[in-house]
Amino acid sequence: MSIIVVLLVVSVSTGSEGSYFGDLLKCNDLLLKCQETETIMGKFNGMANELNQNCSQEIGSKWSNVTRCELEATKCLLNQMIAMDANCENIADVMHL
């Protein structure tokens, strides 16, 4: 499932007031711009690697590693739309892991 579909599902299901479609597009644009840099910057960085290691221990086999770009887009959505902390459980919920 692409991140845009995941973000749309989460934004609609939260029932948040405000312009969640604008926020959705902002976070999706962030994802697409970030993915353009993957050939130079790589798919993973220290933050994504640490998060993946910690969350795989916390959540277990249901955790699927997220790239640095997916992490940034997910953090954007959590921050912009539903004001939730970017912790393992919330990221897993947004990413449907």
XYZ file of N, CA and C in Angstrom:
291
model
N 0.855 -1.167 0.000
C 0.000 0.000 0.000
C 0.897 1.224 0.000
N 0.626 2.153 -0.875
C 1.482 3.336 -0.948
C 1.230 4.241 0.236
N 2.205 5.078 0.540
C 2.107 5.970 1.689
C 0.940 6.936 1.525
N 0.653 7.386 0.298
C -0.448 8.328 0.104
C -1.772 7.696 0.501
N -1.974 6.442 0.160
C -3.211 5.764 0.540
C -3.255 5.594 2.048
N -2.141 5.216 2.641
C -2.075 5.051 4.084
C -2.370 6.374 4.769
N -1.769 7.456 4.295
C -1.988 8.757 4.900
C -3.437 9.185 4.753
N -4.039 8.922 3.626
C -5.429 9.289 3.403
C -6.335 8.515 4.348
N -6.115 7.227 4.482
C -6.924 6.405 5.374
C -6.828 6.928 6.800
N -5.623 7.226 7.252
C -5.438 7.709 8.614
C -6.086 9.068 8.786
N -5.913 9.959 7.830
C -6.452 11.296 7.983
C -7.964 11.295 7.997
N -8.574 10.475 7.189
C -10.025 10.408 7.154
C -10.546 9.707 8.399
N -9.883 8.656 8.821
C -10.376 7.881 9.959
C -10.222 8.618 11.280
N -9.317 9.590 11.366
C -9.151 10.315 12.613
C -10.264 11.317 12.821
N -10.936 11.678 11.745
C -12.023 12.627 11.866
C -11.550 13.997 12.274
N -10.310 14.306 12.014
C -9.771 15.587 12.435
C -10.416 16.720 11.656
N -10.653 17.804 12.366
C -11.164 18.998 11.715
C -9.996 19.684 11.020
N -10.259 20.682 10.235
C -9.188 21.391 9.559
C -8.953 20.832 8.178
N -7.876 21.265 7.563
C -7.638 20.889 6.169
C -6.743 19.674 6.086
N -7.284 18.522 6.390
C -6.442 17.328 6.386
C -5.997 16.946 4.999
N -6.733 17.319 3.949
C -6.272 17.021 2.598
C -5.056 17.879 2.252
N -5.041 19.124 2.700
C -3.866 19.971 2.510
C -2.667 19.426 3.244
N -2.889 18.976 4.478
C -1.812 18.376 5.261
C -1.337 17.084 4.615
N -2.285 16.306 4.106
C -1.961 15.054 3.434
C -1.059 15.315 2.242
N -1.412 16.297 1.441
C -0.600 16.618 0.265
C 0.767 17.145 0.669
N 0.835 17.933 1.739
C 2.116 18.450 2.223
C 3.035 17.294 2.606
N 2.503 16.334 3.338
C 3.310 15.199 3.782
C 3.676 14.289 2.616
N 2.761 14.138 1.659
C 3.070 13.329 0.487
C 4.150 14.000 -0.361
N 4.081 15.323 -0.505
C 5.126 16.055 -1.232
C 6.480 15.875 -0.554
N 6.480 15.920 0.776
C 7.712 15.697 1.535
C 8.284 14.326 1.219
N 7.422 13.316 1.188
C 7.854 11.955 0.872
C 8.459 11.884 -0.527
N 7.773 12.442 -1.504
C 8.250 12.370 -2.891
C 9.569 13.104 -3.075
N 9.712 14.284 -2.467
C 10.970 15.028 -2.562
C 12.106 14.267 -1.883
N 11.804 13.665 -0.765
C 12.820 12.889 -0.051
C 13.245 11.686 -0.884
N 12.295 11.002 -1.486
C 12.613 9.809 -2.277
C 13.488 10.146 -3.480
N 13.422 11.378 -3.959
C 14.285 11.795 -5.065
C 15.751 11.808 -4.641
N 16.022 11.870 -3.357
C 17.402 11.937 -2.860
C 17.944 10.569 -2.447
N 17.123 9.516 -2.574
C 17.544 8.208 -2.080
C 18.778 7.652 -2.773
N 18.968 7.956 -4.057
C 20.149 7.436 -4.740
C 21.426 8.076 -4.195
N 21.324 9.294 -3.720
C 22.490 10.003 -3.174
C 22.623 9.760 -1.666
N 21.513 9.914 -0.946
C 21.532 9.859 0.516
C 21.295 8.456 1.083
N 20.783 7.554 0.270
C 20.458 6.219 0.747
C 19.046 6.147 1.302
N 18.550 4.930 1.419
C 17.185 4.743 1.929
C 17.115 4.847 3.441
N 18.207 4.567 4.108
C 18.213 4.537 5.566
C 19.287 5.473 6.095
N 19.064 5.990 7.283
C 20.066 6.792 7.981
C 20.119 6.314 9.430
N 20.919 6.953 10.225
C 21.073 6.533 11.614
C 19.766 6.544 12.385
N 18.952 7.570 12.177
C 17.692 7.678 12.897
C 16.733 6.553 12.497
N 16.614 6.300 11.195
C 15.725 5.232 10.724
C 16.231 3.869 11.201
N 17.538 3.668 11.145
C 18.103 2.392 11.600
C 17.850 2.158 13.080
N 18.049 3.199 13.885
C 17.820 3.072 15.326
C 16.344 2.826 15.619
N 15.472 3.569 14.948
C 14.036 3.375 15.130
C 13.637 1.952 14.745
N 14.118 1.480 13.606
C 13.776 0.135 13.154
C 14.251 -0.927 14.147
N 15.451 -0.746 14.678
C 15.977 -1.700 15.656
C 15.139 -1.686 16.932
N 14.871 -0.495 17.460
C 14.092 -0.381 18.698
C 12.664 -0.880 18.516
N 12.046 -0.498 17.416
C 10.646 -0.866 17.205
C 10.490 -2.348 16.894
N 11.470 -2.938 16.240
C 11.367 -4.372 15.979
C 11.455 -5.150 17.291
N 12.206 -4.626 18.260
C 12.257 -5.256 19.584
C 10.961 -5.005 20.349
N 10.429 -3.784 20.238
C 9.218 -3.412 20.975
C 7.964 -4.058 20.386
N 7.830 -4.031 19.074
C 6.608 -4.503 18.419
C 6.725 -5.968 18.017
N 7.932 -6.386 17.682
C 8.135 -7.778 17.312
C 8.085 -7.994 15.808
N 7.721 -9.196 15.431
C 7.789 -9.590 14.014
C 6.817 -8.830 13.122
N 5.851 -8.138 13.706
C 4.913 -7.352 12.898
C 5.542 -6.059 12.378
N 6.667 -5.665 12.974
C 7.333 -4.435 12.538
C 8.020 -4.674 11.203
N 7.848 -3.757 10.290
C 8.538 -3.785 9.001
C 9.371 -2.519 8.911
N 10.634 -2.662 8.572
C 11.524 -1.504 8.551
C 10.984 -0.393 7.663
N 11.100 0.831 8.167
C 10.687 2.009 7.413
C 11.924 2.748 6.946
N 11.840 3.335 5.778
C 12.954 4.116 5.247
C 12.968 5.489 5.904
N 14.047 6.211 5.708
C 14.133 7.553 6.274
C 13.048 8.458 5.683
N 12.698 8.254 4.414
C 11.669 9.078 3.778
C 10.279 8.729 4.301
N 10.019 7.448 4.477
C 8.738 7.035 5.054
C 8.603 7.556 6.477
N 9.702 7.531 7.214
C 9.699 8.034 8.579
C 9.389 9.531 8.591
N 10.029 10.292 7.719
C 9.778 11.729 7.668
C 8.327 12.033 7.305
N 7.786 11.324 6.326
C 6.397 11.549 5.921
C 5.433 11.152 7.037
N 5.731 10.078 7.725
C 4.875 9.630 8.828
C 4.928 10.619 9.976
N 6.133 11.101 10.307
C 6.269 12.116 11.352
C 5.512 13.384 10.970
N 5.557 13.747 9.700
C 4.826 14.917 9.215
C 3.337 14.741 9.473
N 2.813 13.590 9.106
C 1.390 13.340 9.299
C 1.023 13.340 10.771
N 1.800 12.652 11.585
C 1.511 12.608 13.015
C 1.527 14.004 13.616
N 2.463 14.822 13.189
C 2.597 16.173 13.712
C 1.519 17.111 13.175
N 1.281 17.104 11.886
C 0.376 18.047 11.253
C -1.098 17.740 11.497
N -1.432 16.478 11.498
C -2.839 16.150 11.458
C -3.408 15.629 12.765
N -2.667 14.851 13.471
C -3.247 14.239 14.657
C -2.430 14.483 15.914
N -1.417 15.297 15.818
C -0.605 15.728 16.960
C -0.252 14.587 17.922
N 0.220 13.510 17.346
C 0.639 12.362 18.151
C 2.156 12.257 18.129
N 2.707 11.651 19.165
C 4.148 11.422 19.225
C 4.565 10.429 18.147
N 5.768 10.607 17.636
C 6.316 9.683 16.640
C 6.990 8.529 17.367
N 6.181 7.672 17.994
C 6.723 6.495 18.667
C 6.404 5.253 17.840
N 6.935 4.126 18.251
C 6.796 2.882 17.476
C 5.341 2.539 17.201
N 4.514 2.602 18.213
C 3.111 2.221 18.059
C 2.382 3.142 17.080
N 2.580 4.446 17.218
C 1.900 5.397 16.332
C 2.395 5.269 14.893
N 3.692 5.088 14.720
C 4.240 4.920 13.379
C 3.696 3.648 12.764
N 3.639 2.579 13.527
C 3.081 1.322 13.027
C 1.623 1.488 12.632
N 0.869 2.240 13.421
C -0.536 2.476 13.083
C -0.674 3.239 11.774
N 0.120 4.279 11.619
C 0.050 5.084 10.390
C 0.499 4.280 9.186
N 1.553 3.495 9.353
C 2.100 2.731 8.239
C 1.367 1.402 8.050
N 0.437 1.092 8.930
C -0.308 -0.179 8.881
C 0.629 -1.376 8.922
N 1.592 -1.345 9.837
C 2.533 -2.449 9.983
C 1.936 -3.525 10.864
